[in-house]
Short mmCIF file of C-alpha atoms in Angstrom, two decimals:
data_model
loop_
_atom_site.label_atom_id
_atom_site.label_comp_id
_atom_site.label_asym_id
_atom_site.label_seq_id
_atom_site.Cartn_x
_atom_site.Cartn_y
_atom_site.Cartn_z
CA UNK A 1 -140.75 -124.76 96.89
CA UNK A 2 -141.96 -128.05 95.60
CA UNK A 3 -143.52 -128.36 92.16
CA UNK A 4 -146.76 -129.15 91.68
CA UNK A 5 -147.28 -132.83 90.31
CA UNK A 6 -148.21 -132.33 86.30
CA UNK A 7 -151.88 -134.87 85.68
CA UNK A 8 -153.03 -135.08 81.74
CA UNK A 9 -156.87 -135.28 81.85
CA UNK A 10 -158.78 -137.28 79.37
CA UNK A 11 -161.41 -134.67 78.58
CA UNK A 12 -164.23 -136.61 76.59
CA UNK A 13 -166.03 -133.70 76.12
CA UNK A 14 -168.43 -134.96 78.64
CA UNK A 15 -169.57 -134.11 82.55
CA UNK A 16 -167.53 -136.74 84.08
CA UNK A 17 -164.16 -135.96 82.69
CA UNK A 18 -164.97 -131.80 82.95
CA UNK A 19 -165.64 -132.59 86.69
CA UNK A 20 -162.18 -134.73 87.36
CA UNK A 21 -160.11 -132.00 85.42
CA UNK A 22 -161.69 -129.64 88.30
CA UNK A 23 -161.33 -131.61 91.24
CA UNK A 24 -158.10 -132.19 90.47
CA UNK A 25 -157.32 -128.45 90.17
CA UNK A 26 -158.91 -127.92 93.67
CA UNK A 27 -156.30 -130.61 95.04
CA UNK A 28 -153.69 -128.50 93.90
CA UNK A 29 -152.20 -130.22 90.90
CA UNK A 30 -150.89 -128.85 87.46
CA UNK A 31 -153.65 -129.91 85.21
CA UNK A 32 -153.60 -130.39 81.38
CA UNK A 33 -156.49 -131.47 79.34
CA UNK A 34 -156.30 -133.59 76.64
CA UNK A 35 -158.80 -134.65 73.93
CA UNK A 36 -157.87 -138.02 72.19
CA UNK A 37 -159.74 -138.19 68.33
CA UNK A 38 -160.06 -142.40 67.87
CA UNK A 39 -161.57 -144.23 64.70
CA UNK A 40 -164.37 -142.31 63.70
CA UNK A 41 -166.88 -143.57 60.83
CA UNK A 42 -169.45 -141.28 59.56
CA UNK A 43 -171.15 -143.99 57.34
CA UNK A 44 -171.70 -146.20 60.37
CA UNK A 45 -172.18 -143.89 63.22
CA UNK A 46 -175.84 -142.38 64.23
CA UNK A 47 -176.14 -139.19 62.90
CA UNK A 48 -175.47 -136.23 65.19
CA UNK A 49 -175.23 -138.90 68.05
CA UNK A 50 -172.32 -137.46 69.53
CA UNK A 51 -170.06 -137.33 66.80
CA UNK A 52 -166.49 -136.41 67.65
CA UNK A 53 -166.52 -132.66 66.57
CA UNK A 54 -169.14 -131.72 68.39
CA UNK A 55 -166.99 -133.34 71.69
CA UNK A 56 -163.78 -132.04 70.68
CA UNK A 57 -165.13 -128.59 71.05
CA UNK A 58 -166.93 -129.10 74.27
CA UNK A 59 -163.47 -130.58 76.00
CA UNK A 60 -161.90 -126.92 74.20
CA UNK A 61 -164.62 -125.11 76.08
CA UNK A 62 -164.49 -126.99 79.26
CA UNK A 63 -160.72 -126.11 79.45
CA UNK A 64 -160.87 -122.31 78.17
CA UNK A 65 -163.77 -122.47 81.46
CA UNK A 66 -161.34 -124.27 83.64
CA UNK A 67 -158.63 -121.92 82.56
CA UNK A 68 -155.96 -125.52 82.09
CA UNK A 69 -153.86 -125.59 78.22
CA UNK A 70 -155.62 -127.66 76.10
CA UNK A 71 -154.54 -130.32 73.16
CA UNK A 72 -156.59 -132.63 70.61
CA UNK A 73 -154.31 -135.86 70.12
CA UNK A 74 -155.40 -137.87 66.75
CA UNK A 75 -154.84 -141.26 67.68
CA UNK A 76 -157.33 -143.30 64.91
CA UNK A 77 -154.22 -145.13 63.27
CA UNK A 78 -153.61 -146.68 66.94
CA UNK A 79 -157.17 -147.12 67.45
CA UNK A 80 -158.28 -148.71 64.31
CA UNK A 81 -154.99 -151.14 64.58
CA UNK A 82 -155.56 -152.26 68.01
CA UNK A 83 -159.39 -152.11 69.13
CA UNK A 84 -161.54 -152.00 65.30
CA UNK A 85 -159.28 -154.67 63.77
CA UNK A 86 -159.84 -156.80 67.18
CA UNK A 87 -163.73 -156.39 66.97
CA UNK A 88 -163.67 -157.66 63.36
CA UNK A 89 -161.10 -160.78 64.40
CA UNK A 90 -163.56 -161.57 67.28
CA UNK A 91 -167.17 -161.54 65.50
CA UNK A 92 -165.77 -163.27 62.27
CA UNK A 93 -164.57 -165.88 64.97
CA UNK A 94 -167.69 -165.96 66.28
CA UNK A 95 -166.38 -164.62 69.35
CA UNK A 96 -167.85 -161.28 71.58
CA UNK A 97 -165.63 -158.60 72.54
CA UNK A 98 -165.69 -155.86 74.60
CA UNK A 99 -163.88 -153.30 72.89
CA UNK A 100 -164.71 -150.35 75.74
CA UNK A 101 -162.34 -152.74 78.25
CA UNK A 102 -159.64 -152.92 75.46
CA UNK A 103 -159.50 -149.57 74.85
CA UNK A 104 -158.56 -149.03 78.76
CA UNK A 105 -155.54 -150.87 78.47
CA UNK A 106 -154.87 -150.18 74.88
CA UNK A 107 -155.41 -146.87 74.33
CA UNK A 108 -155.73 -144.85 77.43
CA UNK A 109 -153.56 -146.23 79.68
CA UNK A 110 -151.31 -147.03 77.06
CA UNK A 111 -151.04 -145.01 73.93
CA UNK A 112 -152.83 -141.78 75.40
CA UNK A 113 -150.19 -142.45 79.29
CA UNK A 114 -147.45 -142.26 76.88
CA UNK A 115 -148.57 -139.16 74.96
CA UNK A 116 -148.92 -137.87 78.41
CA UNK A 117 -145.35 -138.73 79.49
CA UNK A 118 -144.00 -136.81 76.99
CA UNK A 119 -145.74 -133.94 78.69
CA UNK A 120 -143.95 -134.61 81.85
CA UNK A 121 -147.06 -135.74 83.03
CA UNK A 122 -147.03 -137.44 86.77
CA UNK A 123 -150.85 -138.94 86.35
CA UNK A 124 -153.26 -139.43 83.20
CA UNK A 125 -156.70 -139.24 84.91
CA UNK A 126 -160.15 -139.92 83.58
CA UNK A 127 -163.54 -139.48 84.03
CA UNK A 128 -164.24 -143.07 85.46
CA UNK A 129 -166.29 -144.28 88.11
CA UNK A 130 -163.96 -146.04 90.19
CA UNK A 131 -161.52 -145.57 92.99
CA UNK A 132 -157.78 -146.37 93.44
CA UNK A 133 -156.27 -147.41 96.47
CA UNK A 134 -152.63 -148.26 97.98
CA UNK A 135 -151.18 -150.90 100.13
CA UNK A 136 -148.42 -152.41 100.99
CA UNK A 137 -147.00 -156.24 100.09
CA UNK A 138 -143.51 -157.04 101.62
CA UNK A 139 -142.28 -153.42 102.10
CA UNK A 140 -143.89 -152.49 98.28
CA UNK A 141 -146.52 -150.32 97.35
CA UNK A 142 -149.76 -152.33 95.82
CA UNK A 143 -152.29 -150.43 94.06
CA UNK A 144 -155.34 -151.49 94.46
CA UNK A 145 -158.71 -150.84 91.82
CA UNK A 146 -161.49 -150.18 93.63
CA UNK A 147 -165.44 -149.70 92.62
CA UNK A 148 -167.29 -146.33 92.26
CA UNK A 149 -168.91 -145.43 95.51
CA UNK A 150 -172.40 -145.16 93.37
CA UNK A 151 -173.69 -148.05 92.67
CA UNK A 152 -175.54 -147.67 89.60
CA UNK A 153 -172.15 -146.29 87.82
CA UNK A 154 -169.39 -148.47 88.86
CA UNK A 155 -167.25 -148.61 85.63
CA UNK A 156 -164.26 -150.99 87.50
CA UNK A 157 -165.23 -153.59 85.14
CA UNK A 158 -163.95 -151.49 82.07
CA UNK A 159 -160.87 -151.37 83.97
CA UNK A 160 -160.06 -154.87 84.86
CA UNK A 161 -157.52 -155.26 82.33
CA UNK A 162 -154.83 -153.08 84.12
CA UNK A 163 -151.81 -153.78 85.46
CA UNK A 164 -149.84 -152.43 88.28
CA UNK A 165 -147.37 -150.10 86.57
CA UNK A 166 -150.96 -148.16 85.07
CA UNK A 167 -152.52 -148.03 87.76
CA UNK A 168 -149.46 -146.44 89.26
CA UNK A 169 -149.78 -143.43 86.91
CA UNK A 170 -154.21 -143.38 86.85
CA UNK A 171 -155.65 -140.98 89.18
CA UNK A 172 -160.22 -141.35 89.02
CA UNK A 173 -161.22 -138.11 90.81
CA UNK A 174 -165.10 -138.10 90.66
CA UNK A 175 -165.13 -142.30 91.75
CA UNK A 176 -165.94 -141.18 95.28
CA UNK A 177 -169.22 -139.02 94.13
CA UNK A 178 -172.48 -139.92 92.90
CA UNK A 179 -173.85 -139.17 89.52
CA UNK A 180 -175.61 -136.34 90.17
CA UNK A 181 -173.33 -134.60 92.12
CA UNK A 182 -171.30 -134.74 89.65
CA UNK A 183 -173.72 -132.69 87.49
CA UNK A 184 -174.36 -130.50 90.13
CA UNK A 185 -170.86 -129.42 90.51
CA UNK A 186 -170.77 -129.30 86.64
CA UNK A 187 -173.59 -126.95 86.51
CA UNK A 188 -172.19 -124.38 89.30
CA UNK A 189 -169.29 -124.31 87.14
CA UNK A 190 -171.37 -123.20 84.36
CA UNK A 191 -170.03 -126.10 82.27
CA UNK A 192 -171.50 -126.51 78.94
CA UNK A 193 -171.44 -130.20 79.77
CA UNK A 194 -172.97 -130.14 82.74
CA UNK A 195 -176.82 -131.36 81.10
CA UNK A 196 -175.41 -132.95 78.60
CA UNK A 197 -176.43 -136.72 78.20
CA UNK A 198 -173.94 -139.87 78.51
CA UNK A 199 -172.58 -141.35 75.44
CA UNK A 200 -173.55 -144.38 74.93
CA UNK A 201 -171.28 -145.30 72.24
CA UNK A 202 -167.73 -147.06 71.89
CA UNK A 203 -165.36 -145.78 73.84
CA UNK A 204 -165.05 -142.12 72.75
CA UNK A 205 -165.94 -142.65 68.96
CA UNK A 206 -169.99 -142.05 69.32
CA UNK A 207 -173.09 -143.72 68.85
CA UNK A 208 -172.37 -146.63 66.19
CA UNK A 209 -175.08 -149.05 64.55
CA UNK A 210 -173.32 -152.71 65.19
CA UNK A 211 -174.77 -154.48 62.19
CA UNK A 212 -173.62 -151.47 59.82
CA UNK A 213 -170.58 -151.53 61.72
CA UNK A 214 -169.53 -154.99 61.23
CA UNK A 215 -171.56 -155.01 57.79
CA UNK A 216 -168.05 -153.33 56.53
CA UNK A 217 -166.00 -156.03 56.70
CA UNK A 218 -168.31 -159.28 57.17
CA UNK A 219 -170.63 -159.55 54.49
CA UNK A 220 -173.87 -160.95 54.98
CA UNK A 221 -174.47 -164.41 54.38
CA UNK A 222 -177.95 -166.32 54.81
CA UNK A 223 -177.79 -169.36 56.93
CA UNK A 224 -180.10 -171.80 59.12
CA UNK A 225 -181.61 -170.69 62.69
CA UNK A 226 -181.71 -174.12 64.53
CA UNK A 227 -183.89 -174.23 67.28
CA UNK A 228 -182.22 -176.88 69.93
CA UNK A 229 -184.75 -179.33 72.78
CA UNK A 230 -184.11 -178.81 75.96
CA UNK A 231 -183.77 -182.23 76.81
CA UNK A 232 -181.02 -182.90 74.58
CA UNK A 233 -178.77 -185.75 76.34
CA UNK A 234 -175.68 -183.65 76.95
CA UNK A 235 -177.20 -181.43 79.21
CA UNK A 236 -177.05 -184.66 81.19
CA UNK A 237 -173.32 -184.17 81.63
CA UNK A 238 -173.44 -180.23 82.47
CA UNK A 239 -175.31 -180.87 85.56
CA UNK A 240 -173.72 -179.27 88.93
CA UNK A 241 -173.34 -182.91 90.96
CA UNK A 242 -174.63 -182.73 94.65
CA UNK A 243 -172.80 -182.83 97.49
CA UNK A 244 -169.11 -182.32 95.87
CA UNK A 245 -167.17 -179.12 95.87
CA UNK A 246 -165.99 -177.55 92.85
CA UNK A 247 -162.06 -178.47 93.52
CA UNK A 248 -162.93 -182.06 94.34
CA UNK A 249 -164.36 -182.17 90.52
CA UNK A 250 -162.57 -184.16 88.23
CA UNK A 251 -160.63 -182.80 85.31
CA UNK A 252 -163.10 -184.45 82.64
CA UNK A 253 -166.61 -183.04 84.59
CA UNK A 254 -164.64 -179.81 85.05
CA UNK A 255 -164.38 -179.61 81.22
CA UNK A 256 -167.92 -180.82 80.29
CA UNK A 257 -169.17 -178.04 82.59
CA UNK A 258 -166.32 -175.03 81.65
CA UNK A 259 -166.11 -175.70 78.02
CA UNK A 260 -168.97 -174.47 75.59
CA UNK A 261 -171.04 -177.00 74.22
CA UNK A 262 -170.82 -177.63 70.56
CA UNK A 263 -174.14 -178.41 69.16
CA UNK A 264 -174.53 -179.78 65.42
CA UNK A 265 -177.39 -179.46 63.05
CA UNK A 266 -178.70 -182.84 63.26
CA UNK A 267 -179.67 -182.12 67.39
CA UNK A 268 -182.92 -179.22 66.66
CA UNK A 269 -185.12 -178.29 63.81
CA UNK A 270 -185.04 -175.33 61.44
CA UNK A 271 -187.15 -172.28 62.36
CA UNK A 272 -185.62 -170.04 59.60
CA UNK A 273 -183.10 -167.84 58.32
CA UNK A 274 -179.97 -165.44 59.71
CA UNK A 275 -177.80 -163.27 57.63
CA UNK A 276 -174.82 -164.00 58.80
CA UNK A 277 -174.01 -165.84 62.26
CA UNK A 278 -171.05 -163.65 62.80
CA UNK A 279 -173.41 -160.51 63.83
CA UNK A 280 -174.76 -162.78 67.03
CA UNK A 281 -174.29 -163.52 70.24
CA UNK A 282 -174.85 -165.65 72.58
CA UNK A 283 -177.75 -164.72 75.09
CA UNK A 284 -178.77 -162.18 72.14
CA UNK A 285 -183.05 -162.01 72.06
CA UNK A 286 -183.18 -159.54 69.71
CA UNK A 287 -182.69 -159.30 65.58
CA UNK A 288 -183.69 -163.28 65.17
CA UNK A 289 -187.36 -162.21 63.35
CA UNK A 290 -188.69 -165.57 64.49
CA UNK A 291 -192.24 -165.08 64.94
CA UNK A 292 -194.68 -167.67 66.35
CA UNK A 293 -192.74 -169.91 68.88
CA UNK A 294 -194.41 -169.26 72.07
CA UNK A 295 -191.66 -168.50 74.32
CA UNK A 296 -189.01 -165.86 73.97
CA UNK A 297 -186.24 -167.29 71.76
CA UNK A 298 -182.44 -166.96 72.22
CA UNK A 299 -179.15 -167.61 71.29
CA UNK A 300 -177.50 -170.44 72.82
CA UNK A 301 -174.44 -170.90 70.57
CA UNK A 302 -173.18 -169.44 67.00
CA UNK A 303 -170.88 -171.73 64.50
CA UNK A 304 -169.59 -169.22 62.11
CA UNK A 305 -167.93 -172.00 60.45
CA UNK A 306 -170.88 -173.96 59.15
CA UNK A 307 -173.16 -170.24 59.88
CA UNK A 308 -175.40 -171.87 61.82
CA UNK A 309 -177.30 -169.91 64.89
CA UNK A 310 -178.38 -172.50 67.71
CA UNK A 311 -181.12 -171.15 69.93
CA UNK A 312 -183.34 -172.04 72.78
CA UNK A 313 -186.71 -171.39 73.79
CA UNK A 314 -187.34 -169.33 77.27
CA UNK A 315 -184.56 -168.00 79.50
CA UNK A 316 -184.25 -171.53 81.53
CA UNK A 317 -182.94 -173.35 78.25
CA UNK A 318 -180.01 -175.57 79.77
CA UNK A 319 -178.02 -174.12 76.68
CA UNK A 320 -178.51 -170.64 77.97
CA UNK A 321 -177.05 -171.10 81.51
CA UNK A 322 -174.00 -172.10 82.25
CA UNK A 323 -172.41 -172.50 85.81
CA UNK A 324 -168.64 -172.54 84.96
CA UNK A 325 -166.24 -171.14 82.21
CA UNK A 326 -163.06 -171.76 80.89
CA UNK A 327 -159.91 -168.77 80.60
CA UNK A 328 -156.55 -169.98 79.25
CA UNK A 329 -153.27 -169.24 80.79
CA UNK A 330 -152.52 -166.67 78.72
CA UNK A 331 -155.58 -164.86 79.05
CA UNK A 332 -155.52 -164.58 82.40
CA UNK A 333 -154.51 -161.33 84.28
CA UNK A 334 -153.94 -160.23 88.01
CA UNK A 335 -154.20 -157.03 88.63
CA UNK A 336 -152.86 -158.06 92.46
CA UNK A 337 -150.06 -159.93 91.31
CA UNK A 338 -149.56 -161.24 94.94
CA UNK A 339 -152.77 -163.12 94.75
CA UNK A 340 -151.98 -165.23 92.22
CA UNK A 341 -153.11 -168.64 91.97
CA UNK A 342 -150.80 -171.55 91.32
CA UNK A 343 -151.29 -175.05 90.10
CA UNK A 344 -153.46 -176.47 92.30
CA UNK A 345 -154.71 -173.88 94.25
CA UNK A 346 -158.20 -172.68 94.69
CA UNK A 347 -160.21 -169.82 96.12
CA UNK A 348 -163.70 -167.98 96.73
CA UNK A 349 -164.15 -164.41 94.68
CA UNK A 350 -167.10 -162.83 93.16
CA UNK A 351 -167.16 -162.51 89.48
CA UNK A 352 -169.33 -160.99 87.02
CA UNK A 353 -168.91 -161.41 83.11
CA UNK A 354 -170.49 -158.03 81.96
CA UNK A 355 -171.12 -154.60 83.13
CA UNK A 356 -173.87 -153.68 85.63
CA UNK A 357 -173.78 -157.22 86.05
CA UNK A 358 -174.68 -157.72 89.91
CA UNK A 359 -171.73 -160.08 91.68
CA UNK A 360 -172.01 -163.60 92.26
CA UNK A 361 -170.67 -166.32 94.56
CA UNK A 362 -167.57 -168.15 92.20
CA UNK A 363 -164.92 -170.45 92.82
CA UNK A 364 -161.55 -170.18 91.07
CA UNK A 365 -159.78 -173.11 90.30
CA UNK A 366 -156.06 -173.05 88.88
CA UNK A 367 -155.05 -176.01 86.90
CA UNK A 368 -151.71 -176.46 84.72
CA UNK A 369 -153.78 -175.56 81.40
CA UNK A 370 -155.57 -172.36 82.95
CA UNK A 371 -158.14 -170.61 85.36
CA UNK A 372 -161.43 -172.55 86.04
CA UNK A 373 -164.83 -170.39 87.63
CA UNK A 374 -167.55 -171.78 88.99
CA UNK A 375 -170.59 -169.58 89.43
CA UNK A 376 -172.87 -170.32 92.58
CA UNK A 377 -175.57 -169.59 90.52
CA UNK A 378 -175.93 -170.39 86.85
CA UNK A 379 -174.80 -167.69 84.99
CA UNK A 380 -177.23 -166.69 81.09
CA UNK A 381 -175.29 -166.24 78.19
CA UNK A 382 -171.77 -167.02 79.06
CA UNK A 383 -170.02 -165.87 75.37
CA UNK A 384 -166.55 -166.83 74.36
CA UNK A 385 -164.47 -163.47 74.12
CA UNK A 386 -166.22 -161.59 77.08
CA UNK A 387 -164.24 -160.60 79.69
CA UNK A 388 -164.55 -162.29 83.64
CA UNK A 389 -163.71 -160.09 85.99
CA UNK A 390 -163.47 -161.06 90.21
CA UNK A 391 -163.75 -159.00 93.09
CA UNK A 392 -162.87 -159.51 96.55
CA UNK A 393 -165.73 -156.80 98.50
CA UNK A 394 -164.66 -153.72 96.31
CA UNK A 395 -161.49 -154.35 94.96
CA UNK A 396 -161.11 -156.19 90.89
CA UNK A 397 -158.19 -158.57 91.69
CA UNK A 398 -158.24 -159.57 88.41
CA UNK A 399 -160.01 -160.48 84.70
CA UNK A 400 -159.78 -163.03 81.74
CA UNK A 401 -161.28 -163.50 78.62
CA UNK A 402 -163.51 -166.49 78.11
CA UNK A 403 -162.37 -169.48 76.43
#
């Protein structure tokens, strides 16, 4: 008789994971669930938001329910190293991350796949929104990531940083239902998660206050808010020319309309004072505590070199929108190898740069010193460090972080 494939099931402690680990007992597999401890912070985290006990005995009673072995895997040393130290790196750089797509590659489908191997496990499977699918390229199999079927929860962004050889070994069992199905299966199950609200926090260590967060390591430092015209000459240059297609551009407008601007102190007026340009972003509204200027005022670019915040006024400010953006070489990643773009070589996607993010129209454009994309429409707060992601219909073919 043939053996049952072995999965290892991320169990959060929440609905979504509780609901794969039963699905995929219903398909007939040998299910394990596992519970993975990251960086936890008490003096930075929201009080009773979700801390990790409280989920790491939810996932116990979600197996015991399921009747599947159960183990808690500690795995803050690997967590701290690779996604806290990285979020520290990035804002003193004055850069945005996204830790919750790091810790995909990093630590689930990396650290937490191997912990499963060890189990003999076939599969690691989460509680993701999204769906896998397989092809085949020249006699090989292809695997393909796919979005959630509902709309309002497609997580395939989070996810755009894997490769083929994860993707392989990921199984998403609930990326074919809606939401509240899922809850509704959760609650005939007599889950204790099945009400039980969606964490909002980084990836699996709770609700955490960002300024507090990064308060630990960046100390504040008072600087100038600079509030930049909207006429200033260079927007001049970072106007979309008529009538030419983005591949016909040449390599210095490509630049002047890819690259962010950098502004100096000399080009606006100052409207007051930050505490530290490192804990902003660009496209950020909120936490200036600039009263008085009319219109809504927003980031437009941080200098955490001379800690100096540049803003605009309203959400048309030519230093808010941007319709192209820069990834290097080395930042760039297929998930369909085969598609690759050489030198030269150009071609129509949809891209978004953050989550929920509806698609938009974007032409990518491979030169010798990386991956040019041009937005159809000009995209608000483009911030170095964020992660592009482009789709072809449903399927992520592949992701970059922004120059």
């Amino acid at each position: 008789m043939k053996s049952k494939k072995r999965v290892v099931v991320g169990l959060s402690g929440g609905v979504d994971s509780s609901v794969a680990a039963h699905l995929l007992l219903e398909q007939g597999y040998e299910v394990i669930g596992m519970f993975m401890k990251n960086w936890h912070d008490e003096s930075v985290t929201i009080s009773n938001e979700c801390p990790w006990m409280e989920d790491s005995t939810d996932a116990m009673l979600v197996a015991e329910k399921l009747g599947i072995p159960f183990q808690a895997i500690d795995l803050s040393e690997e967590y701290k190293d690779r996604i806290v130290d990285y979020m520290f790196a990035e804002y003193k750089a004055g850069r945005t991350p996204n830790p919750d797509i790091l810790c995909n590659r990093e630590i689930k489908f990396d650290i937490f796949l191997k912990a499963a191997e060890k189990l003999k496990a076939d599969f690691v499977a989460t509680g993701h929104y999204c769906q896998k699918g397989e092809i085949e390229v020249k006699g090989q199999p292809v695997y393909q990531l796919l979005a959630g079927a509902d709309p309002n929860k497609d997580q395939s962004y989070f996810l755009c940083q894997l490769n083929q050889s994860q993707l392989s070994k990921a199984l998403f069992p609930i990326g074919h239902l809606q939401k509240p199905e899922v809850r509704e299966i959760a609650k005939k199950l007599d889950l204790i998660t099945a009400e039980k609200k969606d964490s909002q926090g980084l990836c699996f260590i709770g609700k955490v206050r960002l300024p507090e967060f990064l308060q630990q390591q960046l100390k504040p430092k008072k600087g100038k808010i600079i509030v930049i015209p909207e006429d200033l000459p260079i927007y001049q240059q970072t106007q979309i020319p008529a009538r030419i297609e983005p591949e016909e551009y040449d390599d210095y407008l490509l630049d002047a309309l890819a690259f962010p601007i950098h502004y100096t102190a000399e080009q606006g007026k100052v409207l007051g004072e930050h505490n530290g340009a490192h804990y902003f972003t660009v496209g950020q509204r909120k936490g200036l505590q600039v009263g008085g200027t009319g219109k809504p005022l927003f980031v437009i670019a941080t200098d955490t070199q001379t800690n100096v915040i540049y803003t605009g006024l309203g959400e048309d400010h030519p230093g808010l929108l941007r319709h192209a953006l820069f990834v290097k070489n080395e930042d760039v990643h297929w998930i369909r190898e085969d598609l690759k773009l050489t030198p030269g070589e150009s071609k129509e996607y949809e891209a978004r740069i953050r989550y929920r993010q509806p698609l938009s129209g974007a032409t990518l454009i491979q030169k010798e010193n990386g991956l040019y994309v041009f937005f159809e429409k000009a995209q608000k707060g483009i911030a170095s460090g964020q992660f592009v992601a482009w789709y072809q219909g449903e399927e992520c073919i592949g992701s970059g972080t922004i120059f």
